[in-house]
Amino acid sequence: MKRKDNGLIDLTAIDPVVEATLSQGRRRIAERSLPKDERKKTIREREKAAKRNRVMLDIDPAIMRDLSKLAEHYEISQSQLTSLALVLFLNAIEKGELDILPYLKPINNPRYSYVVNWNK
Amino acid sequence: MAIIAIANQKGGVGKTTTAVTIADGLARLGKSVMLVDLDPQGNVADSLGVDPGGDLNRAISNNMTLQDVAINVHDGLDIVRSDKTTVVLKSKLAGMDFREYVLVNAMDDDNHDYVIFDCAPSIDVLHTAALVAADYLIVPTRLDQFSVKGVVEVLRTLSSIRRFSNSGCEVGGIIPTFYDRQTVETQEQLENLVSTFGELVYPVVPVDTNCRKAHRAGKTLFEFAPKCRALVGYPELPCGYMAVINRILKL
C-alpha cells in the first residue's frame, strides 16, 4: 500500500483491479442509458470486434482432442493454448529451427500445391 | 506473524465466508493459519463441516492458549471453535480487569503465520479484544448504504480502541462483497467507497450462489467450487477472494 512521506496511507491511490471494475461498471451504465438504437449498435460493434479475432479452421479431430486434454491439464483456454503453440511454431520457423518441407506432399489440386502429412 | 481481525458491526456482509475463505486460501498457499471464531453462532465450524464446540470458552476460562485448544482441519489450517458457551464467556469477562487483553494473552508464543479473528456483528468485549490483539482490521461490506455506514462505524470503533489501549491495529483493507454488476446502486456505492478509502478498497467479491451451497455442504469455496466467480472473478476481470488473498499476502 502506498504511503505518503509522513507515513500515512495515500488514499488517492486505487488498486488496479478496483479501477478496472469501476471503469467497466461506468461503461455498462453509460451503455444502458443510451437510446435503444444506439445501444443495439454498440452491442453489434462489440460483437463484431470480438469476431475479428475468430478464425474457422479445419483441424483433425485427434489434434482437437489432444489440444482439449492439454488445455484442461494446464487449466487454460484452448484458444490461448493454440495461440501459444502457433507463436512457438512461427518463432521456430523464423529462427530456422524447424523446416516444414519434409512434411509437405505434392497434390494435384487447383488451389494448393501441397498437402501436409503430419503422421507422427 | 500477522494477526487479522475480520469485523463489521453490520450483519450479513459475509464476514464468516470471508474469514473462512481467506484462512483456507492462505493455508493452501502453504501458510500456517489459525482461524478463531469469536461469534457464538459458531458458523466457522459449520462452514468447514466440523462439529461445533466451545474451544474459545475452554481456552480462556482455563488460562490456556488458543493454540492449545485449536483443532486441525487440514494441512496448515487450525480453528478455534465457538458456540453458545461464548455468551457465558463474554459475561464472565465483563467483570474482569484488563479484559481487552484476553486474546493477546491467549496467543502467547503462537507460531502460526496468520491468526484470523472472525468477529461477531456487534461491539462486545471479544470484538474489542480482537481489535486490541490484531495487527490489521479487514472490513467486509456489502455495497449498500447501511453496510457502507457499518464500515465507518467499525473504523470509528478502531480509532477509539487505539486511543484507550496500546493497540497497534491498522486498517488493512475493505472488501466489497456481494458485488452485483447489474445494479447501479452497487456501482455508486463502490465509487463512494473508493473515493473515500482509495487503495484500502480491495478487489470486489462477486455475488455467487456457490457461497451458500458451499456452506450447506460444509465445504470451503476452494473445495466446493474452486473456479467459482466469488473466488476467481469474471473471465475479463480477475477479482474475488483470490485477488483479496494476494493483497493480504502483501500486508
mmCIF file of C-alpha atoms in Angstrom:
data_model
loop_
_atom_site.group_PDB
_atom_site.id
_atom_site.type_symbol
_atom_site.label_atom_id
_atom_site.label_comp_id
_atom_site.label_asym_id
_atom_site.label_seq_id
_atom_site.Cartn_x
_atom_site.Cartn_y
_atom_site.Cartn_z
ATOM 1 C CA MET A 1 0.000 0.000 0.000
ATOM 2 C CA LYS A 2 1.340 3.419 -0.977
ATOM 3 C CA ARG A 3 2.229 5.715 1.906
ATOM 4 C CA LYS A 4 2.924 9.434 1.953
ATOM 5 C CA ASP A 5 6.212 10.858 3.269
ATOM 6 C CA ASN A 6 4.584 11.342 6.691
ATOM 7 C CA GLY A 7 3.785 7.594 6.900
ATOM 8 C CA LEU A 8 0.033 7.993 6.337
ATOM 9 C CA ILE A 9 -1.691 5.806 3.740
ATOM 10 C CA ASP A 10 -2.130 7.578 0.415
ATOM 11 C CA LEU A 11 -5.892 7.396 -0.105
ATOM 12 C CA THR A 12 -5.703 8.838 -3.612
ATOM 13 C CA ALA A 13 -4.143 5.634 -4.968
ATOM 14 C CA ILE A 14 -6.507 2.922 -6.240
ATOM 15 C CA ASP A 15 -5.983 -0.827 -6.589
ATOM 16 C CA PRO A 16 -5.705 -1.519 -10.364
ATOM 17 C CA VAL A 17 -8.293 -4.326 -10.168
ATOM 18 C CA VAL A 18 -10.741 -1.987 -8.413
ATOM 19 C CA GLU A 19 -10.050 0.679 -11.037
ATOM 20 C CA ALA A 20 -10.837 -1.825 -13.821
ATOM 21 C CA THR A 21 -14.048 -2.840 -12.001
ATOM 22 C CA LEU A 22 -15.111 0.790 -11.750
ATOM 23 C CA SER A 23 -14.390 1.603 -15.385
ATOM 24 C CA GLN A 24 -16.262 -1.493 -16.603
ATOM 25 C CA GLY A 25 -19.208 -0.520 -14.392
ATOM 26 C CA ARG A 26 -19.179 3.053 -15.745
ATOM 27 C CA ARG A 27 -19.141 1.743 -19.314
ATOM 28 C CA ARG A 28 -22.081 -0.579 -18.605
ATOM 29 C CA ILE A 29 -24.112 2.225 -17.043
ATOM 30 C CA ALA A 30 -23.293 4.586 -19.913
ATOM 31 C CA GLU A 31 -24.398 1.924 -22.420
ATOM 32 C CA ARG A 32 -27.630 1.313 -20.536
ATOM 33 C CA SER A 33 -28.542 4.988 -20.665
ATOM 34 C CA LEU A 34 -28.207 5.128 -24.470
ATOM 35 C CA PRO A 35 -31.324 5.157 -26.686
ATOM 36 C CA LYS A 36 -32.384 1.672 -27.811
ATOM 37 C CA ASP A 37 -30.986 2.014 -31.350
ATOM 38 C CA GLU A 38 -27.603 3.243 -30.195
ATOM 39 C CA ARG A 39 -27.444 0.525 -27.541
ATOM 40 C CA LYS A 40 -28.068 -2.137 -30.212
ATOM 41 C CA LYS A 41 -25.406 -0.524 -32.400
ATOM 42 C CA THR A 42 -22.860 -0.590 -29.534
ATOM 43 C CA ILE A 43 -23.602 -4.252 -28.829
ATOM 44 C CA ARG A 44 -23.279 -5.074 -32.542
ATOM 45 C CA GLU A 45 -19.949 -3.259 -32.754
ATOM 46 C CA ARG A 46 -18.642 -5.071 -29.677
ATOM 47 C CA GLU A 47 -19.681 -8.440 -31.110
ATOM 48 C CA LYS A 48 -18.077 -7.522 -34.441
ATOM 49 C CA ALA A 49 -14.843 -6.544 -32.693
ATOM 50 C CA ALA A 50 -14.823 -9.858 -30.824
ATOM 51 C CA LYS A 51 -15.422 -11.762 -34.057
ATOM 52 C CA ARG A 52 -12.377 -10.153 -35.680
ATOM 53 C CA ASN A 53 -10.170 -12.418 -33.530
ATOM 54 C CA ARG A 54 -12.006 -15.581 -34.515
ATOM 55 C CA VAL A 55 -10.940 -17.920 -37.315
ATOM 56 C CA MET A 56 -12.507 -21.077 -38.640
ATOM 57 C CA LEU A 57 -10.005 -23.834 -39.437
ATOM 58 C CA ASP A 58 -10.374 -27.457 -40.445
ATOM 59 C CA ILE A 59 -8.434 -29.449 -37.879
ATOM 60 C CA ASP A 60 -8.181 -33.182 -37.446
ATOM 61 C CA PRO A 61 -10.425 -34.398 -34.563
ATOM 62 C CA ALA A 62 -7.471 -36.248 -32.998
ATOM 63 C CA ILE A 63 -5.497 -32.997 -32.757
ATOM 64 C CA MET A 64 -8.543 -31.238 -31.300
ATOM 65 C CA ARG A 65 -8.859 -33.955 -28.666
ATOM 66 C CA ASP A 66 -5.167 -33.697 -27.703
ATOM 67 C CA LEU A 67 -5.423 -29.915 -27.581
ATOM 68 C CA SER A 68 -8.509 -30.077 -25.406
ATOM 69 C CA LYS A 69 -6.839 -32.546 -22.995
ATOM 70 C CA LEU A 70 -3.725 -30.380 -22.739
ATOM 71 C CA ALA A 71 -5.759 -27.198 -22.179
ATOM 72 C CA GLU A 72 -7.694 -28.946 -19.417
ATOM 73 C CA HIS A 73 -4.456 -30.208 -17.861
ATOM 74 C CA TYR A 74 -2.941 -26.710 -17.694
ATOM 75 C CA GLU A 75 -6.305 -25.133 -16.805
ATOM 76 C CA ILE A 76 -6.158 -22.676 -19.715
ATOM 77 C CA SER A 77 -8.451 -21.993 -22.649
ATOM 78 C CA GLN A 78 -7.953 -23.872 -25.917
ATOM 79 C CA SER A 79 -7.656 -20.548 -27.761
ATOM 80 C CA GLN A 80 -4.759 -19.458 -25.558
ATOM 81 C CA LEU A 81 -3.022 -22.812 -25.838
ATOM 82 C CA THR A 82 -3.402 -22.725 -29.631
ATOM 83 C CA SER A 83 -2.036 -19.167 -29.728
ATOM 84 C CA LEU A 84 0.976 -20.277 -27.678
ATOM 85 C CA ALA A 85 1.572 -23.246 -29.964
ATOM 86 C CA LEU A 86 1.394 -21.018 -33.041
ATOM 87 C CA VAL A 87 3.775 -18.438 -31.553
ATOM 88 C CA LEU A 88 6.303 -21.166 -30.714
ATOM 89 C CA PHE A 89 5.875 -22.674 -34.179
ATOM 90 C CA LEU A 90 6.297 -19.342 -36.000
ATOM 91 C CA ASN A 91 9.329 -18.435 -33.862
ATOM 92 C CA ALA A 92 10.937 -21.799 -34.600
ATOM 93 C CA ILE A 93 10.420 -21.309 -38.350
ATOM 94 C CA GLU A 94 11.757 -17.762 -38.175
ATOM 95 C CA LYS A 95 14.898 -18.894 -36.353
ATOM 96 C CA GLY A 96 15.405 -21.739 -38.807
ATOM 97 C CA GLU A 97 14.968 -24.341 -36.059
ATOM 98 C CA LEU A 98 12.092 -26.002 -37.885
ATOM 99 C CA ASP A 99 11.714 -26.906 -41.526
ATOM 100 C CA ILE A 100 8.257 -27.875 -42.691
ATOM 101 C CA LEU A 101 9.340 -29.008 -46.170
ATOM 102 C CA PRO A 102 9.793 -32.681 -45.155
ATOM 103 C CA TYR A 103 6.132 -32.690 -44.087
ATOM 104 C CA LEU A 104 4.811 -31.464 -47.455
ATOM 105 C CA LYS A 105 3.484 -33.870 -50.085
ATOM 106 C CA PRO A 106 2.635 -32.623 -53.605
ATOM 107 C CA ILE A 107 -1.001 -32.966 -54.632
ATOM 108 C CA ASN A 108 -2.998 -32.377 -57.744
ATOM 109 C CA ASN A 109 -5.282 -29.579 -56.573
ATOM 110 C CA PRO A 110 -6.196 -26.371 -58.440
ATOM 111 C CA ARG A 111 -5.854 -24.276 -55.250
ATOM 112 C CA TYR A 112 -2.976 -25.818 -53.292
ATOM 113 C CA SER A 113 0.246 -27.399 -54.469
ATOM 114 C CA TYR A 114 0.963 -29.431 -51.329
ATOM 115 C CA VAL A 115 -0.788 -31.221 -48.518
ATOM 116 C CA VAL A 116 0.741 -31.590 -45.062
ATOM 117 C CA ASN A 117 1.453 -35.090 -43.908
ATOM 118 C CA TRP A 118 1.769 -34.862 -40.135
ATOM 119 C CA ASN A 119 1.659 -38.551 -39.202
ATOM 120 C CA LYS A 120 3.796 -38.882 -36.083
ATOM 121 C CA MET B 1 3.096 -13.495 12.268
ATOM 122 C CA ALA B 2 0.204 -11.305 11.156
ATOM 123 C CA ILE B 3 -2.977 -11.097 13.205
ATOM 124 C CA ILE B 4 -6.043 -10.067 11.238
ATOM 125 C CA ALA B 5 -9.485 -9.198 12.599
ATOM 126 C CA ILE B 6 -12.388 -9.549 10.164
ATOM 127 C CA ALA B 7 -15.105 -7.274 11.510
ATOM 128 C CA ASN B 8 -18.123 -5.202 10.612
ATOM 129 C CA GLN B 9 -20.833 -4.330 13.109
ATOM 130 C CA LYS B 10 -23.414 -4.866 10.359
ATOM 131 C CA GLY B 11 -24.580 -8.465 9.993
ATOM 132 C CA GLY B 12 -24.904 -10.420 6.741
ATOM 133 C CA VAL B 13 -21.978 -8.776 4.952
ATOM 134 C CA GLY B 14 -20.037 -12.010 4.501
ATOM 135 C CA LYS B 15 -17.655 -11.889 7.491
ATOM 136 C CA THR B 16 -17.573 -15.624 8.136
ATOM 137 C CA THR B 17 -17.366 -16.556 4.436
ATOM 138 C CA THR B 18 -14.537 -14.046 4.073
ATOM 139 C CA ALA B 19 -12.689 -15.280 7.177
ATOM 140 C CA VAL B 20 -13.038 -18.961 6.250
ATOM 141 C CA THR B 21 -12.107 -18.441 2.582
ATOM 142 C CA ILE B 22 -9.080 -16.275 3.364
ATOM 143 C CA ALA B 23 -7.870 -18.692 6.066
ATOM 144 C CA ASP B 24 -8.377 -21.703 3.801
ATOM 145 C CA GLY B 25 -6.744 -19.939 0.843
ATOM 146 C CA LEU B 26 -3.677 -18.896 2.840
ATOM 147 C CA ALA B 27 -3.330 -22.438 4.207
ATOM 148 C CA ARG B 28 -3.497 -23.838 0.662
ATOM 149 C CA LEU B 29 -0.637 -21.491 -0.267
ATOM 150 C CA GLY B 30 1.496 -23.190 2.377
ATOM 151 C CA LYS B 31 0.990 -20.750 5.268
ATOM 152 C CA SER B 32 0.099 -21.939 8.752
ATOM 153 C CA VAL B 33 -3.164 -20.324 9.760
ATOM 154 C CA MET B 34 -5.308 -20.294 12.905
ATOM 155 C CA LEU B 35 -8.900 -19.143 12.424
ATOM 156 C CA VAL B 36 -10.581 -18.070 15.659
ATOM 157 C CA ASP B 37 -14.375 -17.858 15.764
ATOM 158 C CA LEU B 38 -15.493 -15.096 18.153
ATOM 159 C CA ASP B 39 -19.165 -15.375 17.213
ATOM 160 C CA PRO B 40 -21.423 -17.516 19.475
ATOM 161 C CA GLN B 41 -23.331 -18.604 16.349
ATOM 162 C CA GLY B 42 -20.348 -20.906 15.670
ATOM 163 C CA ASN B 43 -20.655 -20.684 11.874
ATOM 164 C CA VAL B 44 -16.923 -21.197 11.250
ATOM 165 C CA ALA B 45 -17.224 -24.852 12.312
ATOM 166 C CA ASP B 46 -20.390 -25.244 10.194
ATOM 167 C CA SER B 47 -18.661 -23.764 7.131
ATOM 168 C CA LEU B 48 -15.802 -26.230 7.460
ATOM 169 C CA GLY B 49 -18.036 -29.237 8.108
ATOM 170 C CA VAL B 50 -16.707 -29.655 11.653
ATOM 171 C CA ASP B 51 -18.840 -30.358 14.747
ATOM 172 C CA PRO B 52 -19.436 -27.206 16.811
ATOM 173 C CA GLY B 53 -17.542 -26.823 20.083
ATOM 174 C CA GLY B 54 -16.719 -24.370 22.838
ATOM 175 C CA ASP B 55 -12.949 -24.192 22.298
ATOM 176 C CA LEU B 56 -12.776 -20.438 22.825
ATOM 177 C CA ASN B 57 -14.527 -20.566 26.197
ATOM 178 C CA ARG B 58 -12.414 -23.582 27.247
ATOM 179 C CA ALA B 59 -9.152 -21.812 26.414
ATOM 180 C CA ILE B 60 -9.888 -18.515 28.108
ATOM 181 C CA SER B 61 -11.709 -19.902 31.159
ATOM 182 C CA ASN B 62 -8.845 -22.333 31.878
ATOM 183 C CA ASN B 63 -5.976 -19.915 31.152
ATOM 184 C CA MET B 64 -4.912 -21.997 28.160
ATOM 185 C CA THR B 65 -3.625 -20.584 24.883
ATOM 186 C CA LEU B 66 -5.731 -20.647 21.727
ATOM 187 C CA GLN B 67 -3.119 -22.927 20.181
ATOM 188 C CA ASP B 68 -3.750 -25.468 22.991
ATOM 189 C CA VAL B 69 -7.408 -25.871 22.090
ATOM 190 C CA ALA B 70 -7.227 -25.380 18.303
ATOM 191 C CA ILE B 71 -8.227 -28.332 16.163
ATOM 192 C CA ASN B 72 -6.620 -29.102 12.819
ATOM 193 C CA VAL B 73 -8.992 -29.061 9.854
ATOM 194 C CA HIS B 74 -6.491 -29.751 7.091
ATOM 195 C CA ASP B 75 -2.839 -29.093 6.289
ATOM 196 C CA GLY B 76 -1.969 -25.653 7.625
ATOM 197 C CA LEU B 77 -5.426 -24.714 8.898
ATOM 198 C CA ASP B 78 -6.295 -24.841 12.611
ATOM 199 C CA ILE B 79 -9.535 -23.492 14.017
ATOM 200 C CA VAL B 80 -10.735 -22.401 17.448
ATOM 201 C CA ARG B 81 -14.440 -23.063 17.519
ATOM 202 C CA SER B 82 -17.123 -21.089 19.214
ATOM 203 C CA ASP B 83 -20.648 -21.929 20.375
ATOM 204 C CA LYS B 84 -23.220 -20.744 22.919
ATOM 205 C CA THR B 85 -20.625 -21.050 25.707
ATOM 206 C CA THR B 86 -19.023 -17.944 24.182
ATOM 207 C CA VAL B 87 -22.007 -15.972 25.516
ATOM 208 C CA VAL B 88 -21.184 -17.258 29.024
ATOM 209 C CA LEU B 89 -17.539 -16.348 28.441
ATOM 210 C CA LYS B 90 -18.497 -12.801 27.500
ATOM 211 C CA SER B 91 -20.492 -12.310 30.700
ATOM 212 C CA LYS B 92 -17.597 -13.742 32.734
ATOM 213 C CA LEU B 93 -15.191 -11.338 31.040
ATOM 214 C CA ALA B 94 -17.476 -8.368 31.663
ATOM 215 C CA GLY B 95 -16.451 -8.321 35.337
ATOM 216 C CA MET B 96 -12.734 -8.841 34.768
ATOM 217 C CA ASP B 97 -9.932 -6.294 34.754
ATOM 218 C CA PHE B 98 -7.828 -5.961 31.593
ATOM 219 C CA ARG B 99 -10.463 -7.930 29.685
ATOM 220 C CA GLU B 100 -9.454 -6.177 26.438
ATOM 221 C CA TYR B 101 -6.139 -8.072 26.546
ATOM 222 C CA VAL B 102 -7.682 -11.508 26.935
ATOM 223 C CA LEU B 103 -6.881 -12.528 23.324
ATOM 224 C CA VAL B 104 -3.388 -11.010 23.439
ATOM 225 C CA ASN B 105 -2.657 -13.214 26.484
ATOM 226 C CA ALA B 106 -4.295 -16.269 24.905
ATOM 227 C CA MET B 107 -1.929 -16.039 21.941
ATOM 228 C CA ASP B 108 1.243 -16.246 23.961
ATOM 229 C CA ASP B 109 4.046 -17.896 21.930
ATOM 230 C CA ASP B 110 1.746 -18.581 18.998
ATOM 231 C CA ASN B 111 3.690 -19.763 15.977
ATOM 232 C CA HIS B 112 1.152 -19.528 13.146
ATOM 233 C CA ASP B 113 1.959 -17.340 10.116
ATOM 234 C CA TYR B 114 -1.538 -15.864 10.277
ATOM 235 C CA VAL B 115 -4.140 -15.666 13.023
ATOM 236 C CA ILE B 116 -7.567 -14.596 11.787
ATOM 237 C CA PHE B 117 -10.369 -13.488 14.113
ATOM 238 C CA ASP B 118 -13.903 -13.836 12.786
ATOM 239 C CA CYS B 119 -15.758 -11.227 14.870
ATOM 240 C CA ALA B 120 -19.458 -11.232 15.760
ATOM 241 C CA PRO B 121 -21.641 -8.492 14.247
ATOM 242 C CA SER B 122 -21.743 -6.466 17.472
ATOM 243 C CA ILE B 123 -19.476 -4.425 19.683
ATOM 244 C CA ASP B 124 -18.714 -6.595 22.679
ATOM 245 C CA VAL B 125 -15.718 -7.447 24.810
ATOM 246 C CA LEU B 126 -14.396 -10.056 22.354
ATOM 247 C CA HIS B 127 -14.741 -7.644 19.433
ATOM 248 C CA THR B 128 -12.711 -5.073 21.371
ATOM 249 C CA ALA B 129 -10.187 -7.722 22.443
ATOM 250 C CA ALA B 130 -9.753 -8.790 18.803
ATOM 251 C CA LEU B 131 -9.015 -5.229 17.715
ATOM 252 C CA VAL B 132 -6.527 -4.829 20.579
ATOM 253 C CA ALA B 133 -4.737 -8.053 19.612
ATOM 254 C CA ALA B 134 -4.844 -7.591 15.834
ATOM 255 C CA ASP B 135 -2.227 -6.039 13.566
ATOM 256 C CA TYR B 136 -4.784 -5.406 10.827
ATOM 257 C CA LEU B 137 -8.506 -4.862 10.606
ATOM 258 C CA ILE B 138 -10.216 -6.045 7.448
ATOM 259 C CA VAL B 139 -13.795 -4.941 6.912
ATOM 260 C CA PRO B 140 -16.046 -6.842 4.519
ATOM 261 C CA THR B 141 -19.021 -4.817 3.357
ATOM 262 C CA ARG B 142 -21.976 -5.222 1.052
ATOM 263 C CA LEU B 143 -22.326 -2.395 -1.416
ATOM 264 C CA ASP B 144 -25.428 -0.826 0.097
ATOM 265 C CA GLN B 145 -25.998 2.258 2.206
ATOM 266 C CA PHE B 146 -26.371 0.557 5.622
ATOM 267 C CA SER B 147 -23.365 -1.722 5.190
ATOM 268 C CA VAL B 148 -21.110 1.078 3.985
ATOM 269 C CA LYS B 149 -22.246 3.031 7.062
ATOM 270 C CA GLY B 150 -21.156 -0.023 9.086
ATOM 271 C CA VAL B 151 -17.628 0.409 7.661
ATOM 272 C CA VAL B 152 -17.454 3.934 9.025
ATOM 273 C CA GLU B 153 -18.747 2.704 12.412
ATOM 274 C CA VAL B 154 -16.156 -0.063 12.717
ATOM 275 C CA LEU B 155 -13.384 2.355 11.774
ATOM 276 C CA ARG B 156 -14.600 4.735 14.493
ATOM 277 C CA THR B 157 -14.565 1.856 16.972
ATOM 278 C CA LEU B 158 -10.979 1.038 15.960
ATOM 279 C CA SER B 159 -9.987 4.650 16.409
ATOM 280 C CA SER B 160 -11.456 4.717 19.970
ATOM 281 C CA ILE B 161 -9.788 1.402 20.844
ATOM 282 C CA ARG B 162 -6.439 2.724 19.646
ATOM 283 C CA ARG B 163 -6.906 5.737 21.935
ATOM 284 C CA PHE B 164 -7.577 3.804 25.151
ATOM 285 C CA SER B 165 -5.315 0.780 24.615
ATOM 286 C CA ASN B 166 -1.867 0.289 23.171
ATOM 287 C CA SER B 167 -3.379 -1.432 20.141
ATOM 288 C CA GLY B 168 -1.276 -1.051 17.002
ATOM 289 C CA CYS B 169 -4.097 -2.304 14.788
ATOM 290 C CA GLU B 170 -4.169 -0.649 11.352
ATOM 291 C CA VAL B 171 -6.897 -0.734 8.741
ATOM 292 C CA GLY B 172 -5.735 -3.495 6.414
ATOM 293 C CA GLY B 173 -8.499 -3.064 3.889
ATOM 294 C CA ILE B 174 -12.164 -3.012 2.973
ATOM 295 C CA ILE B 175 -13.582 -5.901 0.952
ATOM 296 C CA PRO B 176 -16.655 -5.122 -1.149
ATOM 297 C CA THR B 177 -18.668 -8.362 -1.055
ATOM 298 C CA PHE B 178 -21.830 -9.491 -2.903
ATOM 299 C CA TYR B 179 -20.750 -7.338 -5.883
ATOM 300 C CA ASP B 180 -23.595 -7.349 -8.386
ATOM 301 C CA ARG B 181 -22.552 -5.642 -11.600
ATOM 302 C CA GLN B 182 -26.127 -5.367 -12.836
ATOM 303 C CA THR B 183 -27.177 -2.728 -10.325
ATOM 304 C CA VAL B 184 -26.404 0.980 -10.442
ATOM 305 C CA GLU B 185 -26.525 1.121 -6.612
ATOM 306 C CA THR B 186 -23.569 -1.301 -6.407
ATOM 307 C CA GLN B 187 -21.541 0.843 -8.801
ATOM 308 C CA GLU B 188 -22.375 4.058 -6.945
ATOM 309 C CA GLN B 189 -21.501 2.598 -3.541
ATOM 310 C CA LEU B 190 -18.217 1.227 -4.901
ATOM 311 C CA GLU B 191 -17.370 4.662 -6.366
ATOM 312 C CA ASN B 192 -18.237 6.152 -2.986
ATOM 313 C CA LEU B 193 -16.022 3.696 -1.075
ATOM 314 C CA VAL B 194 -13.075 4.181 -3.436
ATOM 315 C CA SER B 195 -13.306 7.971 -3.334
ATOM 316 C CA THR B 196 -13.234 7.842 0.478
ATOM 317 C CA PHE B 197 -10.822 4.983 1.162
ATOM 318 C CA GLY B 198 -8.715 4.784 -2.034
ATOM 319 C CA GLU B 199 -6.322 1.841 -2.136
ATOM 320 C CA LEU B 200 -7.732 0.452 1.095
ATOM 321 C CA VAL B 201 -10.584 -0.895 -1.025
ATOM 322 C CA TYR B 202 -9.738 -4.443 -2.080
ATOM 323 C CA PRO B 203 -10.856 -6.114 -5.325
ATOM 324 C CA VAL B 204 -14.569 -6.910 -5.236
ATOM 325 C CA VAL B 205 -16.028 -10.332 -4.426
ATOM 326 C CA PRO B 206 -18.834 -11.025 -6.924
ATOM 327 C CA VAL B 207 -22.180 -12.275 -5.636
ATOM 328 C CA ASP B 208 -22.221 -16.051 -6.086
ATOM 329 C CA THR B 209 -24.744 -18.694 -5.018
ATOM 330 C CA ASN B 210 -21.853 -21.148 -4.653
ATOM 331 C CA CYS B 211 -21.079 -19.467 -1.293
ATOM 332 C CA ARG B 212 -24.459 -20.564 0.113
ATOM 333 C CA LYS B 213 -24.202 -24.001 -1.467
ATOM 334 C CA ALA B 214 -20.690 -24.482 -0.036
ATOM 335 C CA HIS B 215 -21.960 -23.597 3.478
ATOM 336 C CA ARG B 216 -24.775 -26.117 3.113
ATOM 337 C CA ALA B 217 -22.294 -28.779 2.034
ATOM 338 C CA GLY B 218 -19.950 -27.906 4.937
ATOM 339 C CA LYS B 219 -17.126 -27.226 2.498
ATOM 340 C CA THR B 220 -14.955 -24.224 1.755
ATOM 341 C CA LEU B 221 -15.190 -22.500 -1.626
ATOM 342 C CA PHE B 222 -11.813 -23.946 -2.604
ATOM 343 C CA GLU B 223 -13.192 -27.442 -2.013
ATOM 344 C CA PHE B 224 -16.713 -26.910 -3.332
ATOM 345 C CA ALA B 225 -16.224 -24.737 -6.436
ATOM 346 C CA PRO B 226 -12.579 -23.801 -6.969
ATOM 347 C CA LYS B 227 -13.313 -21.892 -10.178
ATOM 348 C CA CYS B 228 -16.416 -20.059 -8.968
ATOM 349 C CA ARG B 229 -16.955 -16.339 -9.505
ATOM 350 C CA ALA B 230 -16.580 -15.469 -5.808
ATOM 351 C CA LEU B 231 -13.076 -16.966 -5.859
ATOM 352 C CA VAL B 232 -11.657 -16.042 -9.242
ATOM 353 C CA GLY B 233 -13.915 -13.252 -10.510
ATOM 354 C CA TYR B 234 -15.121 -12.757 -14.081
ATOM 355 C CA PRO B 235 -13.293 -14.057 -17.190
ATOM 356 C CA GLU B 236 -12.486 -10.492 -18.306
ATOM 357 C CA LEU B 237 -11.866 -9.228 -14.770
ATOM 358 C CA PRO B 238 -9.985 -11.470 -12.333
ATOM 359 C CA CYS B 239 -11.082 -10.412 -8.833
ATOM 360 C CA GLY B 240 -12.821 -12.286 -5.980
ATOM 361 C CA TYR B 241 -11.194 -13.892 -2.949
ATOM 362 C CA MET B 242 -8.071 -14.953 -4.898
ATOM 363 C CA ALA B 243 -7.284 -11.300 -5.599
ATOM 364 C CA VAL B 244 -8.119 -10.457 -1.964
ATOM 365 C CA ILE B 245 -5.702 -13.142 -0.719
ATOM 366 C CA ASN B 246 -2.974 -11.709 -2.974
ATOM 367 C CA ARG B 247 -3.494 -8.322 -1.320
ATOM 368 C CA ILE B 248 -3.390 -9.900 2.158
ATOM 369 C CA LEU B 249 -0.070 -11.584 1.361
ATOM 370 C CA LYS B 250 1.352 -8.090 0.754
ATOM 371 C CA LEU B 251 0.281 -6.742 4.174
#
